[in-house]
mmCIF file of C-alpha atoms and ligand atoms in Angstrom:
data_model
loop_
_atom_site.group_PDB
_atom_site.id
_atom_site.type_symbol
_atom_site.label_atom_id
_atom_site.label_comp_id
_atom_site.label_asym_id
_atom_site.label_seq_id
_atom_site.Cartn_x
_atom_site.Cartn_y
_atom_site.Cartn_z
ATOM 1 C CA MET A 1205 -28.756 45.458 2.039
ATOM 2 C CA ASN A 1206 -30.068 42.394 0.169
ATOM 3 C CA PHE A 1207 -28.821 39.378 2.030
ATOM 4 C CA PRO A 1208 -28.967 35.957 0.365
ATOM 5 C CA GLU A 1209 -31.599 33.601 1.633
ATOM 6 C CA TYR A 1210 -28.979 30.893 1.914
ATOM 7 C CA ARG A 1211 -26.024 31.555 4.127
ATOM 8 C CA PRO A 1212 -23.524 28.707 3.843
ATOM 9 C CA ARG A 1213 -21.880 29.799 7.102
ATOM 10 C CA ARG A 1214 -24.936 28.842 9.123
ATOM 11 C CA MET A 1215 -24.129 25.141 8.935
ATOM 12 C CA ARG A 1216 -20.503 25.756 9.662
ATOM 13 C CA ARG A 1217 -21.027 27.555 12.933
ATOM 14 C CA THR A 1218 -20.529 24.777 15.465
ATOM 15 C CA GLU A 1219 -18.779 21.385 15.471
ATOM 16 C CA GLY A 1220 -22.157 19.723 15.943
ATOM 17 C CA LEU A 1221 -23.561 21.295 12.826
ATOM 18 C CA ARG A 1222 -20.436 20.593 10.845
ATOM 19 C CA ARG A 1223 -20.492 16.951 11.891
ATOM 20 C CA MET A 1224 -24.089 16.626 10.660
ATOM 21 C CA VAL A 1225 -23.348 17.847 7.043
ATOM 22 C CA ARG A 1226 -19.883 16.310 6.710
ATOM 23 C CA GLU A 1227 -19.627 14.536 3.383
ATOM 24 C CA THR A 1228 -16.580 12.323 3.872
ATOM 25 C CA ARG A 1229 -15.991 10.209 6.864
ATOM 26 C CA LEU A 1230 -12.593 8.726 7.689
ATOM 27 C CA SER A 1231 -12.743 5.510 9.662
ATOM 28 C CA VAL A 1232 -10.280 3.119 11.066
ATOM 29 C CA ASP A 1233 -11.970 0.545 8.806
ATOM 30 C CA ASP A 1234 -10.379 2.326 5.827
ATOM 31 C CA PHE A 1235 -6.798 1.602 6.813
ATOM 32 C CA VAL A 1236 -4.098 -0.884 5.863
ATOM 33 C CA TYR A 1237 -0.733 -0.700 7.719
ATOM 34 C CA PRO A 1238 2.524 -1.681 6.003
ATOM 35 C CA LEU A 1239 5.030 -3.827 7.939
ATOM 36 C CA PHE A 1240 8.650 -4.546 6.883
ATOM 37 C CA VAL A 1241 9.868 -8.039 7.793
ATOM 38 C CA VAL A 1242 13.573 -8.984 7.999
ATOM 39 C CA PRO A 1243 15.414 -12.179 8.988
ATOM 40 C CA GLY A 1244 16.500 -12.811 12.578
ATOM 41 C CA SER A 1245 14.742 -12.456 15.922
ATOM 42 C CA GLY A 1246 14.335 -9.607 18.347
ATOM 43 C CA VAL A 1247 14.962 -7.111 15.575
ATOM 44 C CA GLU A 1248 13.257 -3.740 15.709
ATOM 45 C CA LYS A 1249 15.509 -1.507 13.639
ATOM 46 C CA PRO A 1250 14.322 2.055 12.995
ATOM 47 C CA ILE A 1251 14.116 3.104 9.370
ATOM 48 C CA LYS A 1252 15.979 6.431 9.165
ATOM 49 C CA SER A 1253 14.061 7.901 6.248
ATOM 50 C CA LEU A 1254 10.700 6.729 7.783
ATOM 51 C CA PRO A 1255 10.839 7.998 11.374
ATOM 52 C CA GLY A 1256 8.519 5.928 13.526
ATOM 53 C CA GLN A 1257 8.710 2.937 11.171
ATOM 54 C CA PHE A 1258 10.846 -0.201 11.694
ATOM 55 C CA ASN A 1259 12.386 -3.291 10.147
ATOM 56 C CA PHE A 1260 10.952 -6.093 12.234
ATOM 57 C CA SER A 1261 11.969 -9.694 12.571
ATOM 58 C CA VAL A 1262 9.020 -12.143 12.507
ATOM 59 C CA ASP A 1263 8.489 -12.141 16.243
ATOM 60 C CA LYS A 1264 8.494 -8.352 16.443
ATOM 61 C CA ALA A 1265 6.391 -8.022 13.301
ATOM 62 C CA THR A 1266 3.839 -10.243 14.997
ATOM 63 C CA GLU A 1267 3.775 -7.945 18.048
ATOM 64 C CA ALA A 1268 3.409 -4.935 15.748
ATOM 65 C CA ALA A 1269 0.532 -6.638 13.910
ATOM 66 C CA ALA A 1270 -1.148 -7.407 17.180
ATOM 67 C CA ARG A 1271 -0.874 -3.710 18.176
ATOM 68 C CA THR A 1272 -2.324 -2.768 14.811
ATOM 69 C CA ALA A 1273 -5.265 -5.082 15.338
ATOM 70 C CA ASP A 1274 -5.773 -3.664 18.869
ATOM 71 C CA LEU A 1275 -6.151 -0.227 17.343
ATOM 72 C CA GLY A 1276 -9.054 -1.572 15.230
ATOM 73 C CA ILE A 1277 -7.149 -1.445 11.935
ATOM 74 C CA PRO A 1278 -8.469 -4.390 9.820
ATOM 75 C CA ALA A 1279 -5.357 -5.157 7.739
ATOM 76 C CA VAL A 1280 -1.603 -5.145 7.445
ATOM 77 C CA ILE A 1281 0.437 -5.478 4.251
ATOM 78 C CA LEU A 1282 3.794 -7.264 4.486
ATOM 79 C CA PHE A 1283 7.057 -6.536 2.734
ATOM 80 C CA GLY A 1284 9.992 -8.908 3.048
ATOM 81 C CA ILE A 1285 13.743 -8.422 2.949
ATOM 82 C CA PRO A 1286 15.330 -11.810 2.352
ATOM 83 C CA GLU A 1287 18.390 -13.490 3.803
ATOM 84 C CA HIS A 1288 20.085 -13.635 0.336
ATOM 85 C CA LYS A 1289 19.378 -11.782 -2.859
ATOM 86 C CA ASP A 1290 20.008 -13.447 -6.234
ATOM 87 C CA ALA A 1291 19.450 -12.753 -9.964
ATOM 88 C CA VAL A 1292 15.825 -13.969 -10.040
ATOM 89 C CA GLY A 1293 14.772 -13.307 -6.455
ATOM 90 C CA SER A 1294 14.160 -16.975 -5.613
ATOM 91 C CA GLU A 1295 13.783 -16.359 -1.882
ATOM 92 C CA ALA A 1296 10.448 -14.815 -2.676
ATOM 93 C CA TRP A 1297 8.800 -18.231 -3.154
ATOM 94 C CA LYS A 1298 10.664 -20.155 -0.428
ATOM 95 C CA ASP A 1299 8.218 -21.898 2.003
ATOM 96 C CA GLN A 1300 10.584 -20.856 4.872
ATOM 97 C CA GLY A 1301 10.990 -17.289 3.537
ATOM 98 C CA VAL A 1302 10.709 -14.468 5.981
ATOM 99 C CA VAL A 1303 7.304 -13.284 4.627
ATOM 100 C CA GLN A 1304 5.905 -16.796 4.698
ATOM 101 C CA LYS A 1305 6.978 -17.184 8.300
ATOM 102 C CA ALA A 1306 5.477 -13.804 9.165
ATOM 103 C CA ILE A 1307 2.130 -14.717 7.541
ATOM 104 C CA ARG A 1308 1.957 -17.908 9.607
ATOM 105 C CA ALA A 1309 2.969 -16.204 12.840
ATOM 106 C CA ILE A 1310 0.514 -13.253 12.416
ATOM 107 C CA LYS A 1311 -2.455 -15.409 11.364
ATOM 108 C CA LYS A 1312 -1.808 -17.628 14.361
ATOM 109 C CA ALA A 1313 -1.648 -14.736 16.783
ATOM 110 C CA ARG A 1314 -4.490 -12.728 15.210
ATOM 111 C CA PRO A 1315 -6.670 -14.819 12.852
ATOM 112 C CA GLU A 1316 -9.024 -11.895 12.430
ATOM 113 C CA LEU A 1317 -6.405 -9.538 11.072
ATOM 114 C CA VAL A 1318 -6.402 -9.375 7.271
ATOM 115 C CA VAL A 1319 -2.917 -10.239 6.022
ATOM 116 C CA MET A 1320 -2.030 -8.821 2.660
ATOM 117 C CA VAL A 1321 1.367 -9.452 0.953
ATOM 118 C CA ASP A 1322 3.192 -7.239 -1.466
ATOM 119 C CA SER A 1323 4.329 -9.555 -4.255
ATOM 120 C CA CYS A 1324 7.294 -8.343 -6.262
ATOM 121 C CA PHE A 1325 10.926 -9.287 -6.761
ATOM 122 C CA CYS A 1326 12.794 -5.951 -6.384
ATOM 123 C CA GLU A 1327 13.439 -6.701 -2.686
ATOM 124 C CA TYR A 1328 14.671 -10.149 -3.602
ATOM 125 C CA THR A 1329 16.938 -9.573 -6.614
ATOM 126 C CA ASP A 1330 20.619 -8.608 -6.298
ATOM 127 C CA HIS A 1331 20.132 -6.036 -9.127
ATOM 128 C CA GLY A 1332 17.030 -4.482 -7.559
ATOM 129 C CA HIS A 1333 14.837 -4.925 -10.651
ATOM 130 C CA CYS A 1334 11.288 -6.305 -10.346
ATOM 131 C CA GLY A 1335 12.012 -9.729 -11.853
ATOM 132 C CA VAL A 1336 14.079 -11.733 -14.317
ATOM 133 C CA LEU A 1337 16.387 -9.719 -16.585
ATOM 134 C CA HIS A 1338 16.995 -10.669 -20.192
ATOM 135 C CA GLU A 1339 19.731 -8.582 -21.863
ATOM 136 C CA GLY A 1340 19.317 -5.891 -19.235
ATOM 137 C CA GLU A 1341 15.532 -5.682 -19.722
ATOM 138 C CA LEU A 1342 12.831 -7.014 -17.485
ATOM 139 C CA ASP A 1343 11.562 -10.266 -19.010
ATOM 140 C CA ASN A 1344 7.814 -9.976 -18.498
ATOM 141 C CA ASP A 1345 6.695 -13.510 -19.108
ATOM 142 C CA ALA A 1346 9.540 -15.231 -17.323
ATOM 143 C CA THR A 1347 8.810 -13.077 -14.292
ATOM 144 C CA LEU A 1348 5.139 -13.986 -14.402
ATOM 145 C CA GLU A 1349 6.028 -17.649 -13.892
ATOM 146 C CA ASN A 1350 7.951 -16.761 -10.731
ATOM 147 C CA LEU A 1351 5.200 -14.473 -9.557
ATOM 148 C CA ALA A 1352 2.744 -17.359 -9.950
ATOM 149 C CA ARG A 1353 4.901 -19.495 -7.701
ATOM 150 C CA THR A 1354 5.409 -16.771 -5.212
ATOM 151 C CA VAL A 1355 1.738 -15.918 -4.631
ATOM 152 C CA VAL A 1356 0.892 -19.655 -4.208
ATOM 153 C CA SER A 1357 3.526 -19.903 -1.504
ATOM 154 C CA TYR A 1358 1.999 -16.866 0.268
ATOM 155 C CA ALA A 1359 -1.397 -18.491 -0.049
ATOM 156 C CA LYS A 1360 -0.084 -21.734 1.367
ATOM 157 C CA ALA A 1361 1.286 -19.816 4.317
ATOM 158 C CA GLY A 1362 -2.223 -18.457 4.934
ATOM 159 C CA CYS A 1363 -2.465 -14.962 3.666
ATOM 160 C CA ASP A 1364 -5.830 -13.428 2.783
ATOM 161 C CA VAL A 1365 -4.799 -11.145 -0.068
ATOM 162 C CA VAL A 1366 -1.830 -11.061 -2.447
ATOM 163 C CA ALA A 1367 -0.855 -7.734 -3.827
ATOM 164 C CA PRO A 1368 1.237 -8.056 -7.023
ATOM 165 C CA SER A 1369 3.142 -4.768 -7.433
ATOM 166 C CA GLY A 1370 5.465 -5.240 -10.333
ATOM 167 C CA MET A 1371 3.242 -3.648 -13.003
ATOM 168 C CA LEU A 1372 3.946 -6.530 -15.407
ATOM 169 C CA ASP A 1373 1.528 -7.095 -18.252
ATOM 170 C CA GLY A 1374 -0.820 -9.959 -17.337
ATOM 171 C CA PHE A 1375 0.255 -10.160 -13.683
ATOM 172 C CA VAL A 1376 -3.249 -10.332 -12.313
ATOM 173 C CA GLY A 1377 -4.295 -13.071 -14.645
ATOM 174 C CA ALA A 1378 -1.117 -15.065 -13.887
ATOM 175 C CA CYS A 1379 -1.771 -14.827 -10.119
ATOM 176 C CA ARG A 1380 -5.448 -15.713 -10.459
ATOM 177 C CA GLU A 1381 -4.789 -18.707 -12.605
ATOM 178 C CA SER A 1382 -2.076 -20.181 -10.428
ATOM 179 C CA LEU A 1383 -4.017 -19.543 -7.234
ATOM 180 C CA ASP A 1384 -7.163 -21.203 -8.621
ATOM 181 C CA GLU A 1385 -5.205 -24.201 -9.985
ATOM 182 C CA GLN A 1386 -3.861 -24.781 -6.450
ATOM 183 C CA HIS A 1387 -7.335 -24.415 -4.925
ATOM 184 C CA PHE A 1388 -6.769 -21.042 -3.472
ATOM 185 C CA ASP A 1389 -9.794 -19.561 -5.120
ATOM 186 C CA GLN A 1390 -10.608 -17.715 -1.938
ATOM 187 C CA VAL A 1391 -7.396 -15.699 -1.826
ATOM 188 C CA ALA A 1392 -8.078 -12.216 -3.100
ATOM 189 C CA ILE A 1393 -5.912 -10.069 -5.335
ATOM 190 C CA MET A 1394 -5.269 -6.434 -4.701
ATOM 191 C CA ALA A 1395 -3.666 -5.224 -7.898
ATOM 192 C CA TYR A 1396 -1.190 -2.430 -8.021
ATOM 193 C CA SER A 1397 -2.975 -1.580 -11.281
ATOM 194 C CA VAL A 1398 -2.051 2.043 -11.486
ATOM 195 C CA LYS A 1399 1.455 2.440 -10.121
ATOM 196 C CA TYR A 1400 3.468 5.339 -11.341
ATOM 197 C CA ALA A 1401 7.233 5.587 -11.782
ATOM 198 C CA SER A 1402 7.616 7.900 -8.760
ATOM 199 C CA ALA A 1403 10.361 9.606 -6.872
ATOM 200 C CA TYR A 1404 8.091 9.325 -3.784
ATOM 201 C CA TYR A 1405 9.233 5.710 -3.260
ATOM 202 C CA GLY A 1406 12.704 6.854 -2.173
ATOM 203 C CA PRO A 1407 12.486 6.148 1.534
ATOM 204 C CA PHE A 1408 10.845 2.782 0.923
ATOM 205 C CA ARG A 1409 13.719 1.682 -1.306
ATOM 206 C CA GLU A 1410 16.105 2.586 1.463
ATOM 207 C CA ALA A 1411 14.065 0.576 3.982
ATOM 208 C CA VAL A 1412 14.106 -2.608 1.844
ATOM 209 C CA GLU A 1413 17.352 -1.998 -0.116
ATOM 210 C CA SER A 1414 15.545 -2.351 -3.412
ATOM 211 C CA ALA A 1415 16.826 0.616 -5.448
ATOM 212 C CA PRO A 1416 17.817 -0.734 -8.845
ATOM 213 C CA THR A 1417 21.630 -0.875 -9.144
ATOM 214 C CA SER A 1418 21.293 0.573 -12.677
ATOM 215 C CA GLY A 1419 18.442 2.077 -14.691
ATOM 216 C CA ASP A 1420 14.944 2.720 -13.416
ATOM 217 C CA ARG A 1421 11.361 1.318 -13.541
ATOM 218 C CA LYS A 1422 10.009 3.543 -16.222
ATOM 219 C CA GLY A 1423 9.749 0.564 -18.586
ATOM 220 C CA HIS A 1424 6.982 -0.973 -16.421
ATOM 221 C CA GLN A 1425 5.699 1.604 -14.009
ATOM 222 C CA MET A 1426 3.467 4.325 -15.473
ATOM 223 C CA ASP A 1427 4.381 7.765 -16.725
ATOM 224 C CA TYR A 1428 3.142 10.256 -14.184
ATOM 225 C CA ALA A 1429 1.618 12.458 -16.899
ATOM 226 C CA ASN A 1430 -0.981 9.940 -17.796
ATOM 227 C CA VAL A 1431 -4.531 9.405 -16.544
ATOM 228 C CA ALA A 1432 -6.533 7.824 -19.403
ATOM 229 C CA GLU A 1433 -3.966 5.028 -19.324
ATOM 230 C CA ALA A 1434 -4.767 4.525 -15.629
ATOM 231 C CA VAL A 1435 -8.334 3.728 -16.364
ATOM 232 C CA ARG A 1436 -7.243 1.348 -19.147
ATOM 233 C CA GLU A 1437 -4.811 -0.467 -16.772
ATOM 234 C CA ALA A 1438 -7.492 -0.751 -14.099
ATOM 235 C CA SER A 1439 -10.135 -2.182 -16.542
ATOM 236 C CA MET A 1440 -7.634 -4.797 -17.733
ATOM 237 C CA ASP A 1441 -6.918 -5.921 -14.200
ATOM 238 C CA VAL A 1442 -10.667 -6.176 -13.429
ATOM 239 C CA ALA A 1443 -11.018 -8.401 -16.493
ATOM 240 C CA GLU A 1444 -8.100 -10.543 -15.285
ATOM 241 C CA GLY A 1445 -9.775 -11.069 -11.874
ATOM 242 C CA ALA A 1446 -8.589 -8.325 -9.541
ATOM 243 C CA ASP A 1447 -10.593 -7.870 -6.378
ATOM 244 C CA ILE A 1448 -9.225 -4.481 -5.342
ATOM 245 C CA ILE A 1449 -7.699 -1.918 -7.681
ATOM 246 C CA MET A 1450 -4.903 0.244 -6.338
ATOM 247 C CA VAL A 1451 -3.654 3.701 -7.293
ATOM 248 C CA LYS A 1452 -0.202 4.660 -6.102
ATOM 249 C CA PRO A 1453 1.128 7.151 -4.932
ATOM 250 C CA ALA A 1454 -1.856 8.999 -3.537
ATOM 251 C CA LEU A 1455 -1.296 12.673 -2.803
ATOM 252 C CA ALA A 1456 0.037 13.789 -6.221
ATOM 253 C CA TYR A 1457 -2.529 11.539 -7.906
ATOM 254 C CA LEU A 1458 -5.865 12.508 -6.349
ATOM 255 C CA ASP A 1459 -7.279 13.147 -9.849
ATOM 256 C CA VAL A 1460 -6.275 9.640 -10.856
ATOM 257 C CA ILE A 1461 -8.037 8.155 -7.870
ATOM 258 C CA ARG A 1462 -11.138 10.153 -8.839
ATOM 259 C CA ALA A 1463 -10.962 9.032 -12.475
ATOM 260 C CA VAL A 1464 -10.483 5.380 -11.575
ATOM 261 C CA SER A 1465 -13.097 5.300 -8.914
ATOM 262 C CA ASP A 1466 -15.656 6.992 -11.238
ATOM 263 C CA ASP A 1467 -15.002 4.457 -13.972
ATOM 264 C CA ILE A 1468 -14.309 1.208 -12.204
ATOM 265 C CA ASN A 1469 -17.017 -0.462 -10.054
ATOM 266 C CA MET A 1470 -14.600 -2.154 -7.709
ATOM 267 C CA PRO A 1471 -13.104 -1.330 -4.287
ATOM 268 C CA ILE A 1472 -10.372 1.227 -4.844
ATOM 269 C CA ALA A 1473 -7.263 1.465 -2.717
ATOM 270 C CA ALA A 1474 -4.822 4.350 -2.601
ATOM 271 C CA TYR A 1475 -1.261 3.888 -1.341
ATOM 272 C CA ALA A 1476 0.050 6.909 0.562
ATOM 273 C CA VAL A 1477 3.643 6.051 -0.041
ATOM 274 C CA SER A 1478 6.864 6.447 1.919
ATOM 275 C CA GLY A 1479 7.817 9.826 0.460
ATOM 276 C CA GLU A 1480 4.385 11.252 1.397
ATOM 277 C CA TYR A 1481 4.847 10.050 4.983
ATOM 278 C CA ALA A 1482 8.469 11.317 5.132
ATOM 279 C CA MET A 1483 7.485 14.803 3.954
ATOM 280 C CA ILE A 1484 4.834 15.162 6.632
ATOM 281 C CA GLU A 1485 7.086 13.751 9.347
ATOM 282 C CA ALA A 1486 9.991 15.984 8.380
ATOM 283 C CA ALA A 1487 7.957 19.137 8.320
ATOM 284 C CA ALA A 1488 6.229 18.186 11.585
ATOM 285 C CA ALA A 1489 9.564 17.413 13.260
ATOM 286 C CA ASN A 1490 10.651 20.969 12.300
ATOM 287 C CA GLY A 1491 7.572 22.460 13.826
ATOM 288 C CA TRP A 1492 6.499 23.754 10.404
ATOM 289 C CA ILE A 1493 3.137 21.964 10.208
ATOM 290 C CA ASP A 1494 0.739 20.503 12.792
ATOM 291 C CA ARG A 1495 1.236 16.764 12.325
ATOM 292 C CA ASP A 1496 -2.152 15.612 13.624
ATOM 293 C CA ARG A 1497 -4.134 18.077 11.582
ATOM 294 C CA VAL A 1498 -2.105 17.480 8.372
ATOM 295 C CA VAL A 1499 -2.433 13.701 8.758
ATOM 296 C CA MET A 1500 -6.244 13.827 9.066
ATOM 297 C CA GLU A 1501 -6.608 16.399 6.295
ATOM 298 C CA THR A 1502 -4.417 14.372 3.963
ATOM 299 C CA LEU A 1503 -6.140 11.046 4.610
ATOM 300 C CA THR A 1504 -9.582 12.661 4.325
ATOM 301 C CA GLY A 1505 -8.540 14.166 1.026
ATOM 302 C CA ILE A 1506 -7.617 10.704 -0.268
ATOM 303 C CA ARG A 1507 -10.990 9.333 0.818
ATOM 304 C CA ARG A 1508 -12.768 12.372 -0.778
ATOM 305 C CA ALA A 1509 -10.985 11.676 -4.036
ATOM 306 C CA GLY A 1510 -12.656 8.267 -4.130
ATOM 307 C CA ALA A 1511 -10.481 5.744 -2.301
ATOM 308 C CA ASP A 1512 -12.222 3.137 -0.256
ATOM 309 C CA ILE A 1513 -9.088 1.782 1.271
ATOM 310 C CA ILE A 1514 -5.978 3.721 2.354
ATOM 311 C CA ILE A 1515 -2.632 2.071 2.755
ATOM 312 C CA SER A 1516 -0.652 4.440 5.038
ATOM 313 C CA TYR A 1517 2.312 4.473 7.393
ATOM 314 C CA HIS A 1518 0.215 6.989 9.411
ATOM 315 C CA ALA A 1519 -2.605 4.334 9.936
ATOM 316 C CA PRO A 1520 -1.809 3.681 13.659
ATOM 317 C CA HIS A 1521 -1.439 7.404 14.354
ATOM 318 C CA ALA A 1522 -4.677 8.250 12.584
ATOM 319 C CA ALA A 1523 -6.459 5.369 14.298
ATOM 320 C CA LYS A 1524 -5.509 6.842 17.692
ATOM 321 C CA LEU A 1525 -6.618 10.324 16.603
ATOM 322 C CA LEU A 1526 -9.957 8.924 15.412
ATOM 323 C CA ALA A 1527 -10.428 7.011 18.700
ATOM 324 C CA LYS A 1528 -10.030 10.317 20.682
ATOM 325 C CA VAL A 1529 -13.070 12.009 19.203
HETATM 326 C C1 PBG B 2176 7.555 -2.813 -4.915
HETATM 327 C C2 PBG B 2176 6.946 -1.758 -4.111
HETATM 328 C C3 PBG B 2176 7.372 -0.430 -3.958
HETATM 329 C C4 PBG B 2176 6.532 0.170 -3.088
HETATM 330 C C5 PBG B 2176 5.584 -0.710 -2.664
HETATM 331 N N1 PBG B 2176 5.806 -1.915 -3.333
HETATM 332 C C6 PBG B 2176 8.575 0.261 -4.445
HETATM 333 C C7 PBG B 2176 8.910 0.397 -5.874
HETATM 334 O O1 PBG B 2176 8.108 0.123 -6.736
HETATM 335 O O2 PBG B 2176 10.017 0.813 -6.066
HETATM 336 C C8 PBG B 2176 6.649 1.594 -2.585
HETATM 337 C C9 PBG B 2176 6.031 1.851 -1.262
HETATM 338 C C10 PBG B 2176 6.396 3.137 -0.642
HETATM 339 O O3 PBG B 2176 7.178 4.015 -1.181
HETATM 340 O O4 PBG B 2176 5.865 3.393 0.464
HETATM 341 N N2 PBG B 2176 7.807 -3.989 -4.094
HETATM 342 ZN ZN1 ZN B 2177 9.153 -4.298 -7.782
#
């Protein structure tokens, strides 16, 4: 028998050896945890399609943010559900809006926690589209003006990072320009640069009641068949002043994360979206998969694909698992 000199199994034999040659390390530092903020107080309403996740009023969101910080997670990203929806989503830029209040309360309670804010209008418009409509179509440039106002109001409230998510042409430039004009040059932009028109957002839209009443988002979100376009979108956002480039969803787009992270010399975030979380939770609840192992394997896969930052509803769970080792 002519055995090979090199036996790959040698370094897999014990956990100690495996730890030494492990190529990808998942850390609590990688995570961002999403929080959904609603009007009222004392509200902690379970989201049916996202078991374990809640709609929180500002007071409860602040407690949840503090628990997130206690787990060592560096950042939260906020989503707001307004009191009233209207045709343009004007509550998005109200100084007393629910997200603005949450930013102030969380920064007061935990100044060290990075507060990011999703910045779009679909949660704020009565038609559920991502901005101003003109003859049934999303009016790109009119929406940019409202976006510019909105991110400034988040910056005034004290957020660290704004995260425009509408996939409008020129949205990063519009945010950068208005922030700088108002002397918020230190507020960073995490751009949803590569956001696909995806069925994986289903549970999220239930959580924030943002499903469009008619039509879809294929006119602004990307076609899931495309990857060269992803790199093009990302480069444009870098030129417009983005500080972090996001790819979303994550699991069905690991090749896109790889392509973008190979080509773009910027921090890359991946958003493991609501449908990805819901699938794992549903299968785990049925006893069909081992939740803990699938969560760690999935998050490690996203890191291995090239993401530096992972936005995930599993962040607190994963943080606890990481702390156990
Ligand atoms: C838009 C926004 C969406 C998500 C994050 N920001 C939904 C959409 O584009 O319809 C999806 C997040 C998720 O599914 O977890 N405000
Ligand atoms: Zn939107």
